[in-house]
mmCIF file of C-alpha atoms in Angstrom:
data_model
loop_
_atom_site.group_PDB
_atom_site.id
_atom_site.type_symbol
_atom_site.label_atom_id
_atom_site.label_comp_id
_atom_site.label_asym_id
_atom_site.label_seq_id
_atom_site.Cartn_x
_atom_site.Cartn_y
_atom_site.Cartn_z
ATOM 1 C CA UNK A 1 178.218 144.899 38.160
ATOM 2 C CA UNK A 2 176.395 142.152 40.092
ATOM 3 C CA UNK A 3 175.810 138.817 38.415
ATOM 4 C CA UNK A 4 172.182 137.986 37.689
ATOM 5 C CA UNK A 5 170.046 135.080 36.593
ATOM 6 C CA UNK A 6 170.897 134.121 33.021
ATOM 7 C CA UNK A 7 174.520 135.291 33.237
ATOM 8 C CA UNK A 8 177.465 132.977 32.664
ATOM 9 C CA UNK A 9 179.708 132.494 35.692
ATOM 10 C CA UNK A 10 182.884 134.545 35.111
ATOM 11 C CA UNK A 11 186.234 132.817 34.721
ATOM 12 C CA UNK A 12 188.109 132.685 38.007
ATOM 13 C CA UNK A 13 190.430 130.308 39.816
ATOM 14 C CA UNK A 14 189.435 128.688 43.100
ATOM 15 C CA UNK A 15 191.371 126.307 45.330
ATOM 16 C CA UNK A 16 190.525 123.054 47.074
ATOM 17 C CA UNK A 17 192.520 120.528 49.058
ATOM 18 C CA UNK A 18 193.132 117.212 47.316
ATOM 19 C CA UNK A 19 194.921 114.180 48.812
ATOM 20 C CA UNK A 20 198.070 115.478 47.068
ATOM 21 C CA UNK A 21 197.727 118.978 48.538
ATOM 22 C CA UNK A 22 196.196 122.284 47.419
ATOM 23 C CA UNK A 23 194.934 122.315 43.836
ATOM 24 C CA UNK A 24 193.558 125.034 41.608
ATOM 25 C CA UNK A 25 190.426 124.688 39.516
ATOM 26 C CA UNK A 26 188.870 127.197 37.170
ATOM 27 C CA UNK A 27 185.200 128.008 37.316
ATOM 28 C CA UNK A 28 184.981 126.882 33.690
ATOM 29 C CA UNK A 29 186.231 123.397 34.655
ATOM 30 C CA UNK A 30 184.180 123.301 37.819
ATOM 31 C CA UNK A 31 180.756 124.178 36.407
ATOM 32 C CA UNK A 32 180.967 122.851 32.821
ATOM 33 C CA UNK A 33 178.246 120.275 32.169
ATOM 34 C CA UNK A 34 177.076 120.162 35.788
ATOM 35 C CA UNK A 35 174.143 121.285 37.867
ATOM 36 C CA UNK A 36 175.606 122.819 41.022
ATOM 37 C CA UNK A 37 174.170 124.186 44.248
ATOM 38 C CA UNK A 38 176.692 126.846 45.283
ATOM 39 C CA UNK A 39 176.526 128.824 48.477
ATOM 40 C CA UNK A 40 178.864 131.497 49.764
ATOM 41 C CA UNK A 41 179.592 132.651 53.271
ATOM 42 C CA UNK A 42 181.463 135.715 54.532
ATOM 43 C CA UNK A 43 183.752 133.566 56.676
ATOM 44 C CA UNK A 44 184.336 130.051 57.922
ATOM 45 C CA UNK A 45 183.661 129.497 61.624
ATOM 46 C CA UNK A 46 181.813 132.807 62.004
ATOM 47 C CA UNK A 47 178.631 132.308 64.067
ATOM 48 C CA UNK A 48 175.924 132.498 61.381
ATOM 49 C CA UNK A 49 178.068 130.791 58.751
ATOM 50 C CA UNK A 50 178.997 127.895 61.019
ATOM 51 C CA UNK A 51 175.948 127.307 63.189
ATOM 52 C CA UNK A 52 173.218 128.070 60.669
ATOM 53 C CA UNK A 53 174.247 128.393 57.038
ATOM 54 C CA UNK A 54 176.696 125.477 56.698
ATOM 55 C CA UNK A 55 174.747 123.399 59.213
ATOM 56 C CA UNK A 56 171.625 123.704 57.058
ATOM 57 C CA UNK A 57 173.413 122.429 53.958
ATOM 58 C CA UNK A 58 174.843 119.490 55.901
ATOM 59 C CA UNK A 59 171.412 118.714 57.365
ATOM 60 C CA UNK A 60 169.721 118.890 53.926
ATOM 61 C CA UNK A 61 172.545 117.181 52.056
ATOM 62 C CA UNK A 62 170.632 114.034 51.057
ATOM 63 C CA UNK A 63 167.729 115.984 49.572
ATOM 64 C CA UNK A 64 170.048 118.355 47.685
ATOM 65 C CA UNK A 65 172.430 115.644 46.471
ATOM 66 C CA UNK A 66 169.540 113.941 44.706
ATOM 67 C CA UNK A 67 168.988 117.078 42.593
ATOM 68 C CA UNK A 68 172.544 118.318 41.971
ATOM 69 C CA UNK A 69 175.811 116.958 40.621
ATOM 70 C CA UNK A 70 177.666 118.943 43.271
ATOM 71 C CA UNK A 71 177.012 120.988 46.373
ATOM 72 C CA UNK A 72 179.764 123.546 46.886
ATOM 73 C CA UNK A 73 180.671 126.271 49.345
ATOM 74 C CA UNK A 74 182.942 129.210 48.674
ATOM 75 C CA UNK A 75 184.414 131.696 51.092
ATOM 76 C CA UNK A 76 187.201 134.252 51.228
ATOM 77 C CA UNK A 77 189.340 131.984 53.394
ATOM 78 C CA UNK A 78 192.360 129.865 52.566
ATOM 79 C CA UNK A 79 192.031 126.233 51.511
ATOM 80 C CA UNK A 80 193.337 124.934 54.860
ATOM 81 C CA UNK A 81 190.768 126.836 56.917
ATOM 82 C CA UNK A 82 187.947 125.663 54.641
ATOM 83 C CA UNK A 83 189.133 122.053 54.780
ATOM 84 C CA UNK A 84 189.214 122.050 58.579
ATOM 85 C CA UNK A 85 185.868 123.820 58.723
ATOM 86 C CA UNK A 86 184.357 121.094 56.525
ATOM 87 C CA UNK A 87 185.666 118.438 58.932
ATOM 88 C CA UNK A 88 184.429 120.305 62.012
ATOM 89 C CA UNK A 89 180.987 120.887 60.506
ATOM 90 C CA UNK A 90 180.556 117.322 59.175
ATOM 91 C CA UNK A 91 180.562 118.598 55.580
ATOM 92 C CA UNK A 92 183.754 116.736 54.682
ATOM 93 C CA UNK A 93 183.137 114.423 51.726
ATOM 94 C CA UNK A 94 179.748 116.003 51.073
ATOM 95 C CA UNK A 95 180.272 119.664 50.256
ATOM 96 C CA UNK A 96 183.052 120.753 47.906
ATOM 97 C CA UNK A 97 184.940 123.531 49.678
ATOM 98 C CA UNK A 98 186.249 126.211 47.322
ATOM 99 C CA UNK A 99 188.704 128.758 48.652
ATOM 100 C CA UNK A 100 188.545 132.275 47.220
ATOM 101 C CA UNK A 101 191.376 133.573 49.371
ATOM 102 C CA UNK A 102 191.866 136.893 47.563
ATOM 103 C CA UNK A 103 188.152 137.458 46.828
ATOM 104 C CA UNK A 104 188.818 137.192 43.076
ATOM 105 C CA UNK A 105 185.653 135.164 42.446
ATOM 106 C CA UNK A 106 183.493 137.303 44.752
ATOM 107 C CA UNK A 107 184.687 140.466 42.998
ATOM 108 C CA UNK A 108 184.106 139.053 39.504
ATOM 109 C CA UNK A 109 180.563 138.146 40.552
ATOM 110 C CA UNK A 110 180.072 141.642 41.974
ATOM 111 C CA UNK A 111 179.191 139.989 45.288
ATOM 112 C CA UNK A 112 182.029 141.205 47.479
ATOM 113 C CA UNK A 113 181.430 143.113 50.698
ATOM 114 C CA UNK A 114 183.961 145.325 52.479
ATOM 115 C CA UNK A 115 184.001 144.348 56.148
ATOM 116 C CA UNK A 116 187.290 146.125 56.865
ATOM 117 C CA UNK A 117 185.643 148.235 59.578
ATOM 118 C CA UNK A 118 184.924 144.976 61.442
ATOM 119 C CA UNK A 119 188.478 143.711 60.973
ATOM 120 C CA UNK A 120 187.498 141.137 58.339
ATOM 121 C CA UNK A 121 188.682 142.774 55.112
ATOM 122 C CA UNK A 122 186.944 142.165 51.799
ATOM 123 C CA UNK A 123 184.687 139.115 51.922
ATOM 124 C CA UNK A 124 181.942 137.489 49.902
ATOM 125 C CA UNK A 125 178.341 138.410 50.431
ATOM 126 C CA UNK A 126 176.147 135.573 51.651
ATOM 127 C CA UNK A 127 174.215 133.943 48.821
ATOM 128 C CA UNK A 128 173.195 130.685 47.246
ATOM 129 C CA UNK A 129 172.741 129.985 43.580
ATOM 130 C CA UNK A 130 171.830 127.225 41.206
ATOM 131 C CA UNK A 131 174.258 126.948 38.310
ATOM 132 C CA UNK A 132 173.593 124.782 35.254
ATOM 133 C CA UNK A 133 176.432 124.283 32.796
ATOM 134 C CA UNK A 134 178.071 127.513 33.960
ATOM 135 C CA UNK A 135 174.924 129.668 33.800
ATOM 136 C CA UNK A 136 173.151 131.143 36.831
ATOM 137 C CA UNK A 137 169.611 129.766 36.984
ATOM 138 C CA UNK A 138 168.733 131.133 40.423
ATOM 139 C CA UNK A 139 170.360 133.615 42.822
ATOM 140 C CA UNK A 140 169.364 134.036 46.466
ATOM 141 C CA UNK A 141 171.253 137.058 47.799
ATOM 142 C CA UNK A 142 171.089 138.196 51.410
ATOM 143 C CA UNK A 143 170.660 141.870 52.312
ATOM 144 C CA UNK A 144 173.189 141.785 55.176
ATOM 145 C CA UNK A 145 175.847 139.317 56.406
ATOM 146 C CA UNK A 146 173.976 138.015 59.473
ATOM 147 C CA UNK A 147 170.876 137.117 57.420
ATOM 148 C CA UNK A 148 170.729 133.592 56.045
ATOM 149 C CA UNK A 149 167.077 132.742 55.288
ATOM 150 C CA UNK A 150 167.053 133.654 51.564
ATOM 151 C CA UNK A 151 170.232 131.687 50.870
ATOM 152 C CA UNK A 152 169.550 128.751 53.186
ATOM 153 C CA UNK A 153 169.476 125.096 52.205
ATOM 154 C CA UNK A 154 165.826 124.965 53.290
ATOM 155 C CA UNK A 155 164.972 127.732 50.806
ATOM 156 C CA UNK A 156 166.901 125.956 48.082
ATOM 157 C CA UNK A 157 165.073 122.681 48.823
ATOM 158 C CA UNK A 158 161.701 124.433 48.479
ATOM 159 C CA UNK A 159 162.722 125.634 45.015
ATOM 160 C CA UNK A 160 163.363 122.124 43.703
#
């Protein structure tokens, strides 16, 4: 079942890289009491994800940061790939990178996509959402992985 507006974010564990090394954080801890702009990409460094989707959130960071407690990105990659991607895309220190290496979070949201035929395995669909205190207030879901207009930072900025 796909998550929808009004639903509570399901409990899952994500990973991020702290100065002490990889750390786990639950979605309950992450979203409790916060207004979060979350976007998901099928894969770090992939052309649309890197050159358009992430780039848009970096470019619109100042406008978004004024409206949200956190801007976060999740992907079915490991924490080390996401950390290096953040550095390479100038998102480091701005966008909280959340690794969903086994697609646990994507599956619990009902937003996984099987890209095994393309050699990519199970990934997350591309989306953006506004989450307030753990509840989905808005969901912008793309129809296909290469599309990024519905879930873009520009679209999210227009909604504010």
